[in-house]
PDB file of C-alpha atoms in Angstrom:
ATOM      1  CA  UNK K   1      61.734  99.433  39.839  1.00  0.00           C
ATOM      2  CA  UNK K   2      62.905  96.073  38.246  1.00  0.00           C
ATOM      3  CA  UNK K   3      62.505  93.390  40.954  1.00  0.00           C
ATOM      4  CA  UNK K   4      58.402  95.829  41.836  1.00  0.00           C
ATOM      5  CA  UNK K   5      57.499  95.255  37.855  1.00  0.00           C
ATOM      6  CA  UNK K   6      58.842  91.487  37.978  1.00  0.00           C
ATOM      7  CA  UNK K   7      56.729  90.573  40.764  1.00  0.00           C
ATOM      8  CA  UNK K   8      53.766  92.018  39.421  1.00  0.00           C
ATOM      9  CA  UNK K   9      54.441  90.126  36.248  1.00  0.00           C
ATOM     10  CA  UNK K  10      54.399  86.618  38.558  1.00  0.00           C
ATOM     11  CA  UNK K  11      51.348  87.804  40.593  1.00  0.00           C
ATOM     12  CA  UNK K  12      49.345  87.970  37.177  1.00  0.00           C
ATOM     13  CA  UNK K  13      50.804  85.126  36.581  1.00  0.00           C
ATOM     14  CA  UNK K  14      50.156  83.463  39.233  1.00  0.00           C
ATOM     15  CA  UNK K  15      46.182  85.457  39.225  1.00  0.00           C
ATOM     16  CA  UNK K  16      45.540  83.654  35.324  1.00  0.00           C
ATOM     17  CA  UNK K  17      47.115  79.880  36.606  1.00  0.00           C
ATOM     18  CA  UNK K  18      44.903  79.655  38.918  1.00  0.00           C
ATOM     19  CA  UNK K  19      42.548  80.903  37.689  1.00  0.00           C
ATOM     20  CA  UNK K  20      42.978  78.364  34.354  1.00  0.00           C
ATOM     21  CA  UNK K  21      43.226  75.669  37.412  1.00  0.00           C
ATOM     22  CA  UNK K  22      39.624  76.776  39.618  1.00  0.00           C
ATOM     23  CA  UNK K  23      38.343  77.270  35.845  1.00  0.00           C
ATOM     24  CA  UNK K  24      39.636  73.241  34.699  1.00  0.00           C
ATOM     25  CA  UNK K  25      38.035  72.002  37.969  1.00  0.00           C
ATOM     26  CA  UNK K  26      34.664  73.858  37.943  1.00  0.00           C
ATOM     27  CA  UNK K  27      34.400  72.159  34.037  1.00  0.00           C
ATOM     28  CA  UNK K  28      35.161  68.595  35.606  1.00  0.00           C
ATOM     29  CA  UNK K  29      33.158  68.163  38.375  1.00  0.00           C
ATOM     30  CA  UNK K  30      30.258  69.727  36.600  1.00  0.00           C
ATOM     31  CA  UNK K  31      31.233  66.293  34.699  1.00  0.00           C
ATOM     32  CA  UNK K  32      30.815  64.747  36.997  1.00  0.00           C
ATOM     33  CA  UNK K  33      27.859  65.471  38.181  1.00  0.00           C
ATOM     34  CA  UNK K  34      26.488  65.700  35.043  1.00  0.00           C
ATOM     35  CA  UNK K  35      27.333  61.500  34.264  1.00  0.00           C
ATOM     36  CA  UNK K  36      26.681  60.426  37.933  1.00  0.00           C
ATOM     37  CA  UNK K  37      23.169  62.110  37.832  1.00  0.00           C
ATOM     38  CA  UNK K  38      21.864  61.596  34.467  1.00  0.00           C
ATOM     39  CA  UNK K  39      23.330  57.872  35.314  1.00  0.00           C
ATOM     40  CA  UNK K  40      21.251  57.797  38.157  1.00  0.00           C
ATOM     41  CA  UNK K  41      18.343  58.554  36.155  1.00  0.00           C
ATOM     42  CA  UNK K  42      17.909  56.301  33.680  1.00  0.00           C
ATOM     43  CA  UNK K  43      19.276  53.148  35.855  1.00  0.00           C
ATOM     44  CA  UNK K  44      16.034  54.562  37.992  1.00  0.00           C
ATOM     45  CA  UNK K  45      13.704  54.225  34.914  1.00  0.00           C
ATOM     46  CA  UNK K  46      14.604  50.920  33.867  1.00  0.00           C
ATOM     47  CA  UNK K  47      14.470  49.011  36.542  1.00  0.00           C
ATOM     48  CA  UNK K  48      11.244  50.344  37.549  1.00  0.00           C
ATOM     49  CA  UNK K  49      10.101  49.812  33.563  1.00  0.00           C
ATOM     50  CA  UNK K  50      11.796  46.310  34.092  1.00  0.00           C
ATOM     51  CA  UNK K  51       9.841  45.523  37.529  1.00  0.00           C
ATOM     52  CA  UNK K  52       6.914  45.361  35.230  1.00  0.00           C
ATOM     53  CA  UNK K  53       8.290  42.719  32.901  1.00  0.00           C
ATOM     54  CA  UNK K  54       9.104  40.543  36.619  1.00  0.00           C
ATOM     55  CA  UNK K  55       4.781  40.854  36.904  1.00  0.00           C
ATOM     56  CA  UNK K  56       4.211  40.245  34.382  1.00  0.00           C
ATOM     57  CA  UNK K  57       5.942  37.509  33.674  1.00  0.00           C
ATOM     58  CA  UNK K  58       4.563  36.378  37.871  1.00  0.00           C
ATOM     59  CA  UNK K  59       0.904  36.308  36.234  1.00  0.00           C
ATOM     60  CA  UNK K  60       1.982  34.100  33.174  1.00  0.00           C
ATOM     61  CA  UNK K  61       3.386  31.604  36.235  1.00  0.00           C
ATOM     62  CA  UNK K  62       0.821  29.043  36.611  1.00  0.00           C
ATOM     63  CA  UNK K  63       0.180  26.971  39.448  1.00  0.00           C
ATOM     64  CA  UNK K  64       1.662  23.837  37.759  1.00  0.00           C
ATOM     65  CA  UNK K  65       3.791  25.304  35.907  1.00  0.00           C
ATOM     66  CA  UNK K  66       6.614  27.319  38.290  1.00  0.00           C
ATOM     67  CA  UNK K  67       8.588  28.637  35.385  1.00  0.00           C
ATOM     68  CA  UNK K  68       8.496  32.105  34.486  1.00  0.00           C
ATOM     69  CA  UNK K  69       8.225  33.481  29.877  1.00  0.00           C
ATOM     70  CA  UNK K  70      11.359  34.748  28.715  1.00  0.00           C
ATOM     71  CA  UNK K  71      12.514  36.175  25.381  1.00  0.00           C
ATOM     72  CA  UNK K  72       8.948  35.433  23.890  1.00  0.00           C
ATOM     73  CA  UNK K  73      10.521  35.557  20.285  1.00  0.00           C
ATOM     74  CA  UNK K  74       7.545  33.669  18.975  1.00  0.00           C
ATOM     75  CA  UNK K  75       5.314  35.115  20.423  1.00  0.00           C
ATOM     76  CA  UNK K  76       6.168  39.182  20.290  1.00  0.00           C
ATOM     77  CA  UNK K  77       3.148  41.243  20.482  1.00  0.00           C
ATOM     78  CA  UNK K  78       2.881  42.771  16.718  1.00  0.00           C
ATOM     79  CA  UNK K  79       3.238  46.820  17.328  1.00  0.00           C
ATOM     80  CA  UNK K  80       3.167  49.575  16.531  1.00  0.00           C
ATOM     81  CA  UNK K  81       6.608  49.994  13.947  1.00  0.00           C
ATOM     82  CA  UNK K  82       7.976  53.134  15.912  1.00  0.00           C
ATOM     83  CA  UNK K  83       6.978  53.347  19.299  1.00  0.00           C
ATOM     84  CA  UNK K  84       6.323  49.927  20.488  1.00  0.00           C
ATOM     85  CA  UNK K  85       3.066  50.040  22.695  1.00  0.00           C
ATOM     86  CA  UNK K  86       0.587  48.092  20.850  1.00  0.00           C
ATOM     87  CA  UNK K  87      -0.872  51.777  20.125  1.00  0.00           C
ATOM     88  CA  UNK K  88      -1.502  52.201  24.202  1.00  0.00           C
ATOM     89  CA  UNK K  89       0.255  56.017  24.948  1.00  0.00           C
ATOM     90  CA  UNK K  90       3.941  55.532  25.625  1.00  0.00           C
ATOM     91  CA  UNK K  91       5.546  56.496  28.986  1.00  0.00           C
ATOM     92  CA  UNK K  92       8.297  58.853  28.937  1.00  0.00           C
ATOM     93  CA  UNK K  93      11.210  60.474  30.389  1.00  0.00           C
ATOM     94  CA  UNK K  94      12.426  64.040  30.732  1.00  0.00           C
ATOM     95  CA  UNK K  95      10.012  65.189  28.985  1.00  0.00           C
ATOM     96  CA  UNK K  96       9.569  62.162  26.349  1.00  0.00           C
ATOM     97  CA  UNK K  97       8.730  59.394  24.204  1.00  0.00           C
ATOM     98  CA  UNK K  98       9.640  56.599  25.214  1.00  0.00           C
ATOM     99  CA  UNK K  99       9.686  52.804  22.819  1.00  0.00           C
ATOM    100  CA  UNK K 100      11.794  50.154  25.086  1.00  0.00           C
ATOM    101  CA  UNK K 101      14.944  49.933  27.371  1.00  0.00           C
ATOM    102  CA  UNK K 102      18.455  49.156  26.805  1.00  0.00           C
ATOM    103  CA  UNK K 103      20.844  46.993  29.397  1.00  0.00           C
ATOM    104  CA  UNK K 104      24.265  45.639  28.685  1.00  0.00           C
ATOM    105  CA  UNK K 105      25.447  44.286  30.911  1.00  0.00           C
ATOM    106  CA  UNK K 106      29.157  43.887  29.870  1.00  0.00           C
ATOM    107  CA  UNK K 107      29.846  48.619  30.431  1.00  0.00           C
ATOM    108  CA  UNK K 108      27.016  48.623  32.422  1.00  0.00           C
ATOM    109  CA  UNK K 109      24.613  50.781  30.944  1.00  0.00           C
ATOM    110  CA  UNK K 110      21.670  50.755  31.524  1.00  0.00           C
ATOM    111  CA  UNK K 111      19.243  54.101  29.474  1.00  0.00           C
ATOM    112  CA  UNK K 112      15.487  54.242  28.288  1.00  0.00           C
ATOM    113  CA  UNK K 113      15.411  54.397  24.503  1.00  0.00           C
ATOM    114  CA  UNK K 114      13.878  57.698  23.292  1.00  0.00           C
ATOM    115  CA  UNK K 115      11.079  57.207  20.615  1.00  0.00           C
ATOM    116  CA  UNK K 116      12.880  60.236  18.348  1.00  0.00           C
ATOM    117  CA  UNK K 117      16.998  60.935  16.998  1.00  0.00           C
ATOM    118  CA  UNK K 118      18.050  64.829  17.156  1.00  0.00           C
ATOM    119  CA  UNK K 119      19.930  66.875  19.216  1.00  0.00           C
ATOM    120  CA  UNK K 120      17.992  67.329  22.116  1.00  0.00           C
ATOM    121  CA  UNK K 121      16.718  63.300  23.278  1.00  0.00           C
ATOM    122  CA  UNK K 122      20.497  62.364  22.100  1.00  0.00           C
ATOM    123  CA  UNK K 123      21.447  64.773  24.793  1.00  0.00           C
ATOM    124  CA  UNK K 124      19.633  62.339  26.938  1.00  0.00           C
ATOM    125  CA  UNK K 125      19.650  59.315  26.312  1.00  0.00           C
ATOM    126  CA  UNK K 126      20.433  56.725  23.568  1.00  0.00           C
ATOM    127  CA  UNK K 127      17.239  56.937  20.071  1.00  0.00           C
ATOM    128  CA  UNK K 128      15.442  55.132  18.103  1.00  0.00           C
ATOM    129  CA  UNK K 129      16.777  56.223  14.758  1.00  0.00           C
ATOM    130  CA  UNK K 130      14.994  53.436  11.793  1.00  0.00           C
ATOM    131  CA  UNK K 131      13.720  49.991  11.279  1.00  0.00           C
ATOM    132  CA  UNK K 132      11.557  47.507  12.690  1.00  0.00           C
ATOM    133  CA  UNK K 133      10.940  48.655  15.754  1.00  0.00           C
ATOM    134  CA  UNK K 134      11.844  48.066  18.672  1.00  0.00           C
ATOM    135  CA  UNK K 135      11.868  43.820  19.373  1.00  0.00           C
ATOM    136  CA  UNK K 136       9.884  43.666  16.029  1.00  0.00           C
ATOM    137  CA  UNK K 137      11.378  41.383  12.968  1.00  0.00           C
ATOM    138  CA  UNK K 138      14.037  43.135  11.328  1.00  0.00           C
ATOM    139  CA  UNK K 139      16.470  45.513  12.059  1.00  0.00           C
ATOM    140  CA  UNK K 140      15.576  48.496  14.123  1.00  0.00           C
ATOM    141  CA  UNK K 141      18.819  50.684  14.832  1.00  0.00           C
ATOM    142  CA  UNK K 142      19.572  52.756  18.545  1.00  0.00           C
ATOM    143  CA  UNK K 143      21.809  55.184  17.800  1.00  0.00           C
ATOM    144  CA  UNK K 144      23.778  57.115  20.712  1.00  0.00           C
ATOM    145  CA  UNK K 145      26.533  59.813  21.325  1.00  0.00           C
ATOM    146  CA  UNK K 146      29.924  58.992  22.217  1.00  0.00           C
ATOM    147  CA  UNK K 147      30.911  61.842  25.178  1.00  0.00           C
ATOM    148  CA  UNK K 148      34.505  59.851  26.111  1.00  0.00           C
ATOM    149  CA  UNK K 149      33.360  59.482  29.645  1.00  0.00           C
ATOM    150  CA  UNK K 150      31.516  56.671  29.749  1.00  0.00           C
ATOM    151  CA  UNK K 151      28.140  58.419  28.926  1.00  0.00           C
ATOM    152  CA  UNK K 152      25.131  57.101  26.266  1.00  0.00           C
ATOM    153  CA  UNK K 153      27.820  54.699  23.953  1.00  0.00           C
ATOM    154  CA  UNK K 154      31.004  55.671  24.517  1.00  0.00           C
ATOM    155  CA  UNK K 155      31.987  52.386  26.063  1.00  0.00           C
ATOM    156  CA  UNK K 156      30.417  50.823  23.386  1.00  0.00           C
ATOM    157  CA  UNK K 157      34.583  49.790  22.201  1.00  0.00           C
ATOM    158  CA  UNK K 158      34.894  48.022  25.056  1.00  0.00           C
ATOM    159  CA  UNK K 159      31.686  44.762  23.623  1.00  0.00           C
ATOM    160  CA  UNK K 160      32.844  41.910  21.730  1.00  0.00           C
ATOM    161  CA  UNK K 161      31.479  39.406  19.902  1.00  0.00           C
ATOM    162  CA  UNK K 162      28.842  37.516  22.702  1.00  0.00           C
ATOM    163  CA  UNK K 163      28.107  39.778  24.920  1.00  0.00           C
ATOM    164  CA  UNK K 164      24.895  39.914  25.835  1.00  0.00           C
ATOM    165  CA  UNK K 165      21.590  42.997  25.291  1.00  0.00           C
ATOM    166  CA  UNK K 166      18.829  43.634  27.045  1.00  0.00           C
ATOM    167  CA  UNK K 167      16.060  45.283  25.234  1.00  0.00           C
ATOM    168  CA  UNK K 168      11.922  45.559  26.744  1.00  0.00           C
ATOM    169  CA  UNK K 169       9.823  47.140  24.940  1.00  0.00           C
ATOM    170  CA  UNK K 170       6.585  49.562  25.858  1.00  0.00           C
ATOM    171  CA  UNK K 171       4.208  45.965  25.523  1.00  0.00           C
ATOM    172  CA  UNK K 172       6.485  44.531  28.349  1.00  0.00           C
ATOM    173  CA  UNK K 173       8.813  41.830  26.559  1.00  0.00           C
ATOM    174  CA  UNK K 174      11.812  41.139  27.078  1.00  0.00           C
ATOM    175  CA  UNK K 175      14.643  40.130  25.078  1.00  0.00           C
ATOM    176  CA  UNK K 176      18.251  39.169  24.941  1.00  0.00           C
ATOM    177  CA  UNK K 177      19.654  39.901  22.525  1.00  0.00           C
ATOM    178  CA  UNK K 178      23.654  38.615  21.261  1.00  0.00           C
ATOM    179  CA  UNK K 179      26.188  40.937  19.525  1.00  0.00           C
ATOM    180  CA  UNK K 180      27.710  38.691  16.213  1.00  0.00           C
ATOM    181  CA  UNK K 181      29.462  41.567  14.300  1.00  0.00           C
ATOM    182  CA  UNK K 182      30.827  45.390  15.278  1.00  0.00           C
ATOM    183  CA  UNK K 183      32.778  47.672  12.903  1.00  0.00           C
ATOM    184  CA  UNK K 184      33.982  51.183  11.486  1.00  0.00           C
ATOM    185  CA  UNK K 185      32.504  52.701   8.599  1.00  0.00           C
ATOM    186  CA  UNK K 186      31.896  56.470   6.927  1.00  0.00           C
ATOM    187  CA  UNK K 187      29.232  58.511   9.203  1.00  0.00           C
ATOM    188  CA  UNK K 188      27.643  58.334   6.111  1.00  0.00           C
ATOM    189  CA  UNK K 189      27.439  53.807   5.554  1.00  0.00           C
ATOM    190  CA  UNK K 190      23.251  53.683   6.039  1.00  0.00           C
ATOM    191  CA  UNK K 191      23.931  50.282   3.588  1.00  0.00           C
ATOM    192  CA  UNK K 192      23.201  48.221   6.576  1.00  0.00           C
ATOM    193  CA  UNK K 193      20.384  49.342   8.200  1.00  0.00           C
ATOM    194  CA  UNK K 194      17.988  47.595   5.812  1.00  0.00           C
ATOM    195  CA  UNK K 195      19.154  44.043   5.909  1.00  0.00           C
ATOM    196  CA  UNK K 196      17.370  40.594   6.236  1.00  0.00           C
ATOM    197  CA  UNK K 197      17.220  39.323   9.978  1.00  0.00           C
ATOM    198  CA  UNK K 198      16.235  36.094   9.233  1.00  0.00           C
ATOM    199  CA  UNK K 199      12.827  36.080  10.911  1.00  0.00           C
ATOM    200  CA  UNK K 200      14.568  37.172  13.798  1.00  0.00           C
ATOM    201  CA  UNK K 201      14.221  41.068  15.915  1.00  0.00           C
ATOM    202  CA  UNK K 202      18.528  42.390  15.533  1.00  0.00           C
ATOM    203  CA  UNK K 203      19.430  45.192  16.474  1.00  0.00           C
ATOM    204  CA  UNK K 204      21.728  47.556  15.928  1.00  0.00           C
ATOM    205  CA  UNK K 205      23.681  49.820  17.305  1.00  0.00           C
ATOM    206  CA  UNK K 206      25.213  53.139  16.042  1.00  0.00           C
ATOM    207  CA  UNK K 207      27.389  54.884  17.470  1.00  0.00           C
ATOM    208  CA  UNK K 208      30.814  57.799  16.376  1.00  0.00           C
ATOM    209  CA  UNK K 209      34.716  56.087  17.603  1.00  0.00           C
ATOM    210  CA  UNK K 210      36.636  58.406  19.500  1.00  0.00           C
ATOM    211  CA  UNK K 211      38.177  60.886  17.880  1.00  0.00           C
ATOM    212  CA  UNK K 212      34.371  60.546  15.214  1.00  0.00           C
ATOM    213  CA  UNK K 213      35.942  60.451  11.864  1.00  0.00           C
ATOM    214  CA  UNK K 214      34.449  57.428  11.281  1.00  0.00           C
ATOM    215  CA  UNK K 215      30.419  54.934  13.066  1.00  0.00           C
ATOM    216  CA  UNK K 216      31.419  52.754  15.502  1.00  0.00           C
ATOM    217  CA  UNK K 217      28.459  49.368  14.888  1.00  0.00           C
ATOM    218  CA  UNK K 218      27.450  46.898  16.733  1.00  0.00           C
ATOM    219  CA  UNK K 219      24.980  44.258  14.885  1.00  0.00           C
ATOM    220  CA  UNK K 220      23.369  41.486  17.874  1.00  0.00           C
ATOM    221  CA  UNK K 221      20.463  38.752  17.059  1.00  0.00           C
ATOM    222  CA  UNK K 222      17.754  37.850  18.817  1.00  0.00           C
ATOM    223  CA  UNK K 223      17.689  34.296  20.914  1.00  0.00           C
TER     224      UNK K 223
END
């Protein structure tokens, strides 16, 4: 009698353990699936988007000058401070308007920058939160989630002073930014959003740290 009850208890425990393991594997599998396909979709969008920049630069090459237009800070086309598209229809990514793209080789990051920051956009990519406008003179804040799994701004903690950020806008200007500051602050702190950039474009990358207790902030300046 005792052995029968003991055997049934072990069977129940075994079933519970198996269900728990299957649940964990399912969760990890879904997380990997989501990350893999989302990153590949984003990379494909960015590659297509930046190819148009290469075509623009090729068209700007003259027969007596074999150099292409790169990092055109002085010739930046003034645009709408939010759309960055000179009034043209904005491209879209997964149903959201896009104001540019961001590439950070040091952490293999490639994402479209969505026009707005809200729950839906931050589950899809990174977003334009505040400021002068993509690649415009002044500071522009770009926000992204830290899912601690490599998605979006999860790996920003690995970035260092001097690392390079490439940002392309809807006018097909592609600027090179260098990181010059990195720090943590409170989630409520927005004192650095509006700052004097000395007449050049700057970007601020904003995300949470790994335990969500603070914000991880990165400053970068166009060169």
